[in-house]
Tab-separated table of C-alpha atoms and ligand atoms in Angstrom:
chain	number	residue	atom	x	y	z
A	211	MET	CA	-28.020	16.493	-14.741
A	212	VAL	CA	-26.295	17.688	-11.553
A	213	ALA	CA	-28.840	16.070	-9.401
A	214	GLU	CA	-28.441	12.861	-11.341
A	215	LYS	CA	-24.727	13.089	-10.856
A	216	ASN	CA	-25.111	13.364	-7.125
A	217	ASN	CA	-27.380	10.358	-6.998
A	218	ILE	CA	-24.964	7.945	-8.555
A	219	LYS	CA	-22.303	6.812	-6.174
A	220	ARG	CA	-19.028	6.673	-8.063
A	221	ALA	CA	-16.209	4.484	-6.881
A	222	ILE	CA	-13.350	6.007	-4.958
A	223	LEU	CA	-10.396	4.822	-7.048
A	224	TYR	CA	-6.891	4.716	-5.667
A	225	LEU	CA	-3.831	4.150	-7.845
A	226	VAL	CA	-0.879	2.491	-6.010
A	227	ILE	CA	2.605	2.906	-7.583
A	228	PRO	CA	5.660	1.317	-6.001
A	229	CYS	CA	8.772	3.362	-6.718
A	230	TYR	CA	12.403	2.447	-6.374
A	231	ASN	CA	14.954	4.966	-7.668
A	232	GLU	CA	12.428	6.439	-10.086
A	233	GLU	CA	13.510	10.139	-9.981
A	234	GLU	CA	13.788	10.213	-13.754
A	235	VAL	CA	10.213	9.214	-14.414
A	236	LEU	CA	8.218	10.515	-11.440
A	237	HIS	CA	7.294	13.984	-12.662
A	238	GLU	CA	6.119	12.737	-16.004
A	239	THR	CA	4.349	9.754	-14.438
A	240	ALA	CA	2.535	12.011	-12.004
A	241	ARG	CA	1.552	14.394	-14.764
A	242	ARG	CA	0.099	11.620	-16.911
A	243	LEU	CA	-1.686	9.961	-14.013
A	244	VAL	CA	-3.228	13.151	-12.705
A	245	GLY	CA	-4.441	13.864	-16.230
A	246	LYS	CA	-5.984	10.404	-16.424
A	247	MET	CA	-7.682	10.749	-13.066
A	248	LYS	CA	-9.046	14.181	-13.899
A	249	THR	CA	-10.478	12.871	-17.156
A	250	LEU	CA	-12.064	9.960	-15.339
A	251	GLN	CA	-13.560	12.319	-12.795
A	252	GLY	CA	-14.691	14.706	-15.497
A	253	ASP	CA	-16.456	11.835	-17.244
A	254	ASP	CA	-18.069	11.002	-13.901
A	255	LYS	CA	-16.549	7.510	-13.853
A	256	ILE	CA	-14.849	7.833	-10.488
A	257	SER	CA	-15.319	9.823	-7.312
A	258	ASN	CA	-13.607	13.165	-6.730
A	259	GLN	CA	-12.051	11.663	-3.617
A	260	SER	CA	-9.928	9.360	-5.766
A	261	LYS	CA	-6.170	9.529	-5.153
A	262	ILE	CA	-2.772	8.563	-6.563
A	263	VAL	CA	-0.433	6.975	-3.998
A	264	PHE	CA	3.305	6.655	-4.598
A	265	VAL	CA	5.060	4.176	-2.340
A	266	ASN	CA	8.770	4.899	-1.932
A	267	ASP	CA	10.526	1.586	-1.575
A	268	GLY	CA	13.703	2.820	0.171
A	269	SER	CA	15.071	4.584	-2.900
A	270	LYS	CA	18.629	5.834	-2.821
A	271	ASP	CA	17.942	8.800	-5.083
A	272	SER	CA	15.599	11.788	-4.674
A	273	THR	CA	12.413	9.756	-5.237
A	274	TRP	CA	10.952	10.523	-1.836
A	275	ALA	CA	11.768	14.219	-2.081
A	276	ILE	CA	9.928	14.359	-5.391
A	277	ILE	CA	6.909	12.522	-3.961
A	278	LYS	CA	6.779	15.040	-1.112
A	279	GLU	CA	6.980	17.927	-3.580
A	280	LEU	CA	4.221	16.395	-5.775
A	281	HIS	CA	2.053	15.907	-2.682
A	282	GLU	CA	2.377	19.564	-1.755
A	283	LYS	CA	1.447	20.741	-5.236
A	284	GLU	CA	-1.350	18.356	-6.023
A	285	GLN	CA	-3.809	17.275	-3.375
A	286	MET	CA	-4.726	14.169	-5.333
A	287	ILE	CA	-1.214	12.766	-4.798
A	288	LEU	CA	-0.351	10.915	-1.613
A	289	GLY	CA	2.901	9.312	-0.580
A	290	ILE	CA	4.020	6.373	1.595
A	291	ASN	CA	7.615	6.060	2.662
A	292	LEU	CA	8.890	2.622	3.647
A	293	SER	CA	11.643	2.291	6.218
A	294	ARG	CA	13.934	0.591	3.661
A	295	ASN	CA	13.986	-1.247	0.327
A	296	ARG	CA	11.740	-4.293	0.597
A	297	GLY	CA	11.237	-5.135	-3.051
A	298	HIS	CA	8.494	-4.455	-5.487
A	299	GLN	CA	6.003	-7.017	-4.076
A	300	ASN	CA	6.251	-5.790	-0.505
A	301	ALA	CA	6.119	-2.177	-1.516
A	302	LEU	CA	2.996	-2.865	-3.492
A	303	LEU	CA	1.451	-4.744	-0.530
A	304	ALA	CA	2.307	-1.889	1.802
A	305	GLY	CA	0.428	0.488	-0.521
A	306	LEU	CA	-2.533	-1.776	-0.991
A	307	MET	CA	-2.986	-2.514	2.717
A	308	THR	CA	-2.638	1.188	3.582
A	309	VAL	CA	-5.182	2.560	1.146
A	310	LYS	CA	-7.690	-0.243	1.412
A	311	GLU	CA	-9.712	1.452	4.094
A	312	TYR	CA	-10.192	4.585	1.998
A	313	ALA	CA	-10.764	3.125	-1.452
A	314	ASP	CA	-13.563	1.227	-3.136
A	315	ALA	CA	-11.160	-0.072	-5.786
A	316	VAL	CA	-7.400	0.056	-6.174
A	317	VAL	CA	-5.389	-0.207	-9.355
A	318	SER	CA	-1.697	-1.107	-8.969
A	319	LEU	CA	0.802	-0.160	-11.644
A	320	ASP	CA	4.524	0.453	-12.218
A	321	ALA	CA	6.089	3.840	-12.003
A	322	ASP	CA	7.507	3.672	-15.551
A	323	LEU	CA	3.980	3.452	-17.114
A	324	GLN	CA	4.969	0.609	-19.345
A	325	ASP	CA	1.490	-0.628	-18.812
A	326	ASP	CA	-0.977	1.435	-20.832
A	327	ILE	CA	-2.866	3.626	-18.419
A	328	ASN	CA	-5.829	3.793	-20.777
A	329	ALA	CA	-6.653	0.241	-19.751
A	330	ILE	CA	-7.799	1.718	-16.415
A	331	ASP	CA	-11.028	2.932	-18.051
A	332	GLU	CA	-11.912	-0.651	-19.007
A	333	MET	CA	-10.842	-2.002	-15.617
A	334	ILE	CA	-13.338	0.357	-13.963
A	335	GLU	CA	-16.041	-0.716	-16.330
A	336	ARG	CA	-15.393	-4.329	-15.446
A	337	TYR	CA	-15.469	-3.327	-11.763
A	338	TYR	CA	-18.898	-1.684	-12.183
A	339	GLU	CA	-20.023	-4.907	-13.891
A	340	GLY	CA	-19.440	-6.666	-10.562
A	341	ASN	CA	-15.870	-7.985	-10.825
A	342	SER	CA	-13.758	-7.864	-7.678
A	343	ILE	CA	-10.469	-8.405	-9.511
A	344	VAL	CA	-9.615	-7.270	-13.002
A	345	TYR	CA	-6.274	-8.476	-14.427
A	346	GLY	CA	-4.345	-6.388	-16.934
A	347	VAL	CA	-2.913	-8.779	-19.517
A	348	ARG	CA	-0.217	-7.869	-22.026
A	349	GLY	CA	-1.503	-8.457	-25.485
A	350	ALA	CA	1.912	-7.938	-27.066
A	351	ARG	CA	5.486	-7.428	-25.954
A	352	LYS	CA	6.675	-5.858	-29.140
A	353	THR	CA	8.888	-3.301	-27.467
A	354	ASP	CA	10.515	-5.578	-24.929
A	355	THR	CA	13.926	-6.891	-25.904
A	356	PHE	CA	13.999	-10.481	-27.156
A	357	PHE	CA	15.801	-11.453	-23.979
A	358	LYS	CA	13.217	-9.914	-21.643
A	359	ARG	CA	10.333	-11.364	-23.616
A	360	PHE	CA	11.870	-14.786	-23.780
A	361	THR	CA	12.777	-14.937	-20.069
A	362	ALA	CA	9.413	-13.511	-19.011
A	363	GLU	CA	7.347	-15.824	-21.188
A	364	SER	CA	9.429	-18.877	-20.187
A	365	PHE	CA	8.752	-17.944	-16.614
A	366	TYR	CA	4.984	-18.097	-17.155
A	367	ARG	CA	5.320	-21.428	-18.976
A	368	VAL	CA	7.441	-22.971	-16.187
A	369	MET	CA	4.980	-21.705	-13.595
A	370	ASP	CA	2.143	-23.165	-15.542
A	371	PHE	CA	3.942	-26.489	-15.910
A	372	LEU	CA	4.555	-26.603	-12.177
A	373	GLY	CA	0.886	-26.219	-11.545
A	374	ALA	CA	0.859	-22.669	-10.174
A	375	ASP	CA	-2.358	-20.926	-11.074
A	376	ILE	CA	-1.178	-17.667	-12.602
A	377	VAL	CA	-2.626	-15.554	-15.384
A	378	PHE	CA	-0.388	-15.670	-18.479
A	379	ASN	CA	1.381	-12.435	-19.265
A	380	HIS	CA	-0.247	-10.643	-16.351
A	381	ALA	CA	2.140	-8.762	-14.103
A	382	ASP	CA	1.044	-6.592	-11.222
A	383	TYR	CA	-1.229	-4.273	-13.254
A	384	ARG	CA	-4.634	-5.062	-11.846
A	385	LEU	CA	-7.674	-3.665	-10.185
A	386	MET	CA	-8.814	-5.066	-6.831
A	387	ASP	CA	-11.853	-3.954	-4.942
A	388	LYS	CA	-12.099	-3.649	-1.136
A	389	LYS	CA	-13.467	-7.160	-0.787
A	390	ALA	CA	-10.575	-8.733	-2.649
A	391	LEU	CA	-8.044	-6.640	-0.670
A	392	ASP	CA	-9.589	-7.797	2.585
A	393	GLY	CA	-9.138	-11.317	1.273
A	394	LEU	CA	-5.534	-10.606	0.386
A	395	GLU	CA	-4.864	-9.325	3.837
A	396	GLN	CA	-5.587	-12.820	5.217
A	397	PHE	CA	-2.660	-14.302	3.322
A	398	LYS	CA	0.041	-13.920	5.879
A	399	GLU	CA	2.965	-15.297	3.996
A	400	VAL	CA	6.261	-13.482	4.152
A	401	ASN	CA	7.486	-14.772	0.769
A	402	LEU	CA	5.043	-12.768	-1.121
A	403	PHE	CA	4.312	-13.446	-4.794
A	404	LEU	CA	1.207	-11.437	-5.502
A	405	ARG	CA	0.365	-12.680	-8.967
A	406	GLY	CA	0.322	-16.216	-7.619
A	407	ILE	CA	-1.746	-15.345	-4.592
A	408	VAL	CA	-4.342	-13.019	-6.059
A	409	PRO	CA	-6.035	-15.817	-8.124
A	410	MET	CA	-6.294	-17.823	-4.904
A	411	ILE	CA	-8.490	-15.087	-3.340
A	412	GLY	CA	-11.372	-16.018	-5.620
A	413	PHE	CA	-14.430	-13.781	-6.346
A	414	LYS	CA	-15.647	-12.835	-9.787
A	415	SER	CA	-12.781	-11.655	-11.981
A	416	ASP	CA	-12.104	-10.592	-15.559
A	417	LYS	CA	-9.208	-9.581	-17.796
A	418	VAL	CA	-8.492	-6.576	-19.914
A	419	TYR	CA	-5.829	-6.559	-22.655
A	420	TYR	CA	-3.332	-3.837	-23.455
A	421	GLU	CA	0.063	-3.400	-25.119
A	422	ARG	CA	3.133	-3.051	-23.083
A	423	ARG	CA	5.484	-0.183	-23.948
A	424	GLU	CA	9.040	0.739	-23.392
A	425	ARG	CA	10.114	2.586	-20.284
A	426	PHE	CA	10.010	6.256	-21.256
A	427	ALA	CA	12.985	7.047	-18.995
A	428	GLY	CA	15.375	5.406	-16.519
A	429	GLU	CA	16.312	1.766	-16.647
A	430	SER	CA	14.762	-1.414	-15.438
A	431	LYS	CA	14.960	-1.947	-11.700
A	432	TYR	CA	14.824	-5.658	-12.387
A	433	PRO	CA	18.300	-6.743	-13.491
A	434	LEU	CA	18.763	-10.398	-14.416
A	435	LYS	CA	19.797	-11.248	-10.882
A	436	LYS	CA	16.604	-9.845	-9.322
A	437	MET	CA	14.549	-11.387	-12.101
A	438	LEU	CA	15.992	-14.888	-11.454
A	439	SER	CA	15.517	-14.662	-7.764
A	440	PHE	CA	11.956	-13.356	-8.305
A	441	ALA	CA	11.229	-16.336	-10.606
A	442	PHE	CA	12.785	-18.764	-8.181
A	443	ASP	CA	10.847	-17.337	-5.221
A	444	GLY	CA	7.672	-17.405	-7.259
A	445	ILE	CA	8.096	-21.011	-8.086
A	446	THR	CA	9.099	-22.265	-4.668
A	447	SER	CA	6.457	-20.273	-2.811
A	448	LEU	CA	3.664	-21.539	-4.998
A	449	SER	CA	4.565	-25.102	-5.819
A	450	VAL	CA	6.003	-28.152	-4.105
A	451	LYS	CA	6.417	-29.892	-7.459
A	452	PRO	CA	10.210	-29.327	-7.651
A	453	ILE	CA	10.588	-31.460	-4.524
A	454	ARG	CA	8.463	-34.176	-6.027
A	455	MET	CA	10.395	-34.052	-9.284
A	456	ILE	CA	13.688	-34.448	-7.431
A	457	SER	CA	12.257	-37.468	-5.590
A	458	MET	CA	11.127	-39.006	-8.866
A	459	LEU	CA	14.591	-38.426	-10.339
A	460	GLY	CA	16.113	-40.041	-7.272
A	461	ILE	CA	13.923	-43.117	-7.775
A	462	LEU	CA	14.758	-43.286	-11.434
A	463	ILE	CA	18.536	-43.028	-10.897
A	464	PHE	CA	18.299	-45.593	-8.089
A	465	GLY	CA	16.463	-47.961	-10.472
A	466	VAL	CA	19.095	-47.482	-13.187
A	467	SER	CA	21.913	-48.061	-10.766
A	468	VAL	CA	20.316	-51.308	-9.535
A	469	ILE	CA	20.094	-52.552	-13.097
A	470	ALA	CA	23.689	-51.472	-13.772
A	471	LEU	CA	24.780	-53.231	-10.584
A	472	LEU	CA	23.110	-56.457	-11.697
A	473	TYR	CA	24.703	-56.190	-15.115
A	474	LEU	CA	28.172	-55.702	-13.599
A	475	LEU	CA	27.623	-58.542	-11.128
A	476	VAL	CA	26.593	-61.002	-13.860
A	477	GLY	CA	29.517	-59.801	-15.986
A	478	SER	CA	32.074	-60.446	-13.274
A	479	LEU	CA	30.546	-63.837	-12.457
A	480	LEU	CA	30.916	-64.814	-16.123
A	481	GLY	CA	34.573	-63.825	-15.847
A	482	ALA	CA	34.361	-60.848	-18.146
A	483	THR	CA	36.248	-58.644	-15.682
A	484	GLN	CA	35.407	-55.010	-15.916
A	485	PRO	CA	38.097	-52.390	-15.461
A	486	GLY	CA	35.580	-50.952	-12.989
A	487	TRP	CA	36.961	-47.461	-12.816
A	488	PRO	CA	34.601	-45.617	-15.223
A	489	SER	CA	31.432	-47.008	-13.767
A	490	LEU	CA	32.659	-46.201	-10.261
A	491	ILE	CA	33.525	-42.596	-11.067
A	492	VAL	CA	30.359	-42.108	-13.026
A	493	SER	CA	28.156	-43.339	-10.238
A	494	ILE	CA	29.977	-41.264	-7.644
A	495	TRP	CA	29.498	-38.124	-9.616
A	496	ALA	CA	25.937	-38.845	-10.648
A	497	LEU	CA	24.786	-39.672	-7.149
A	498	GLY	CA	26.822	-36.944	-5.553
A	499	GLY	CA	25.361	-34.402	-7.908
A	500	LEU	CA	21.867	-35.651	-7.479
A	501	GLN	CA	22.191	-35.581	-3.720
A	502	LEU	CA	23.496	-32.029	-3.651
A	503	LEU	CA	20.670	-30.928	-5.916
A	504	ALA	CA	18.111	-32.631	-3.750
A	505	ILE	CA	19.538	-31.157	-0.588
A	506	GLY	CA	19.562	-27.750	-2.223
A	507	VAL	CA	15.876	-27.981	-3.153
A	508	VAL	CA	14.876	-29.236	0.257
A	509	GLY	CA	16.962	-26.528	1.794
A	510	GLU	CA	15.183	-23.915	-0.275
A	511	TYR	CA	11.846	-24.949	1.201
A	512	ILE	CA	13.246	-25.197	4.704
A	513	GLY	CA	14.577	-21.646	4.240
A	514	LYS	CA	11.069	-20.570	3.313
A	515	ILE	CA	9.671	-22.303	6.423
A	516	TYR	CA	12.335	-20.618	8.497
A	517	LEU	CA	11.355	-17.166	7.237
A	518	GLU	CA	7.681	-17.836	7.616
A	519	THR	CA	7.989	-19.027	11.229
A	520	LYS	CA	9.637	-15.859	12.203
A	521	GLY	CA	6.579	-13.882	11.030
A	522	ARG	CA	8.666	-10.775	10.453
A	523	PRO	CA	6.792	-7.716	9.205
A	524	ARG	CA	6.671	-7.534	5.412
A	525	PHE	CA	7.070	-3.792	5.441
A	526	ILE	CA	7.378	-0.923	7.893
A	527	ILE	CA	5.864	2.426	7.063
A	528	GLU	CA	7.871	5.457	8.056
A	529	ASP	CA	5.582	8.220	6.751
A	530	PHE	CA	2.120	8.446	5.182
A	531	LEU	CA	1.376	11.787	3.485
A	532	LYS	CA	-2.362	12.013	3.141
B	629	UDP	N1	10.354	-1.559	-7.765
B	629	UDP	C1	10.266	-1.438	-6.382
B	629	UDP	N2	11.225	-1.997	-5.575
B	629	UDP	C2	12.311	-2.712	-6.105
B	629	UDP	C3	12.353	-2.798	-7.519
B	629	UDP	C4	11.382	-2.267	-8.301
B	629	UDP	O1	9.320	-0.805	-5.882
B	629	UDP	O2	13.137	-3.158	-5.335
B	629	UDP	C5	9.324	-0.914	-8.600
B	629	UDP	C6	9.799	-0.020	-9.705
B	629	UDP	O3	10.029	1.301	-9.205
B	629	UDP	C7	8.708	-0.085	-10.710
B	629	UDP	C8	8.193	-1.485	-10.565
B	629	UDP	O4	8.661	-1.984	-9.327
B	629	UDP	O5	7.637	0.818	-10.386
B	629	UDP	C9	8.637	-2.425	-11.687
B	629	UDP	O6	10.018	-2.277	-11.899
B	629	UDP	P1	10.658	-2.171	-13.366
B	629	UDP	O7	9.799	-1.278	-14.260
B	629	UDP	O8	12.064	-1.640	-13.198
B	629	UDP	O9	10.658	-3.672	-13.844
B	629	UDP	P2	10.482	-4.232	-15.345
B	629	UDP	O10	9.354	-3.457	-15.956
B	629	UDP	O11	11.765	-3.916	-16.003
B	629	UDP	O12	10.199	-5.688	-15.136
B	630	MG	MG1	9.074	-1.521	-16.067
């Protein structure tokens, strides 16, 4: 049995967890994850060199202190400290890019463990079946508030309508192997929207389904404002359709105004004098509004180009506890 064990090469699995002001959940999260990893190791599903990596995304509370403490107590736990808050996506990328040289496969998940960690077992199985990417997909959102569920699901629908290739109800709970992570590294964009980019990497992939739970402590680090800006960034970094839609609208309004103009012209030639005021005001407002909207959308893309051309680093690592 022992000999057989040594013959099979088990994957080195790394878990990457971005953390922003998560002091309330970290101890419990670490306890549950260490338990999970030990079980997986005990069942000989993953290598004993597997690790859990917490990425501190410039938290203002004691998150980093807790990570350091956990690292000292448990050799399986590692920590990465970013120089400042860069947002969930960049923190996750920092973790993935740092651990990719040590791991065979990496599972990313949130610090609040809303995503059922038991799905990791199935992700690993899919990985052994030859998949490079395994997406965790929420089967149900029963415990999310109506508002969260509605906004989140609308987001996926809008993305789909705009032609962005994203997996419905999949967030950033996924397994990626070394090959997929090397692929991801080649995407140099600064406006990072991982769940839009990962499907572009290609390779064989699969999905596993799980139920999303409530946060067991602390509150969401995605208030409405961050959620909206995340959705907006997601849409504009993946799709140029909004620009095209604005152009189409411009053409449509232009067409309508030409017809209206003809109508008014014929009317005044026939002597049916129009008071003129309403049509004037209406067209000023309609065109003014449309133009502002169009400039805004174009500006949004130019802003993106501006940021991309600077090629600023997406994250800076201050410490790596390994
Ligand atoms: N997060 C982060 N940086 C941020 C905001 C959030 O690293 O600026 C992390 C957070 O600690 C958590 C994950 O991103 O691990 C998802 O956040 P949260 O659970 O608050 O989002 P929700 O589940 O409410 O969408
Ligand atoms: Mg959460």
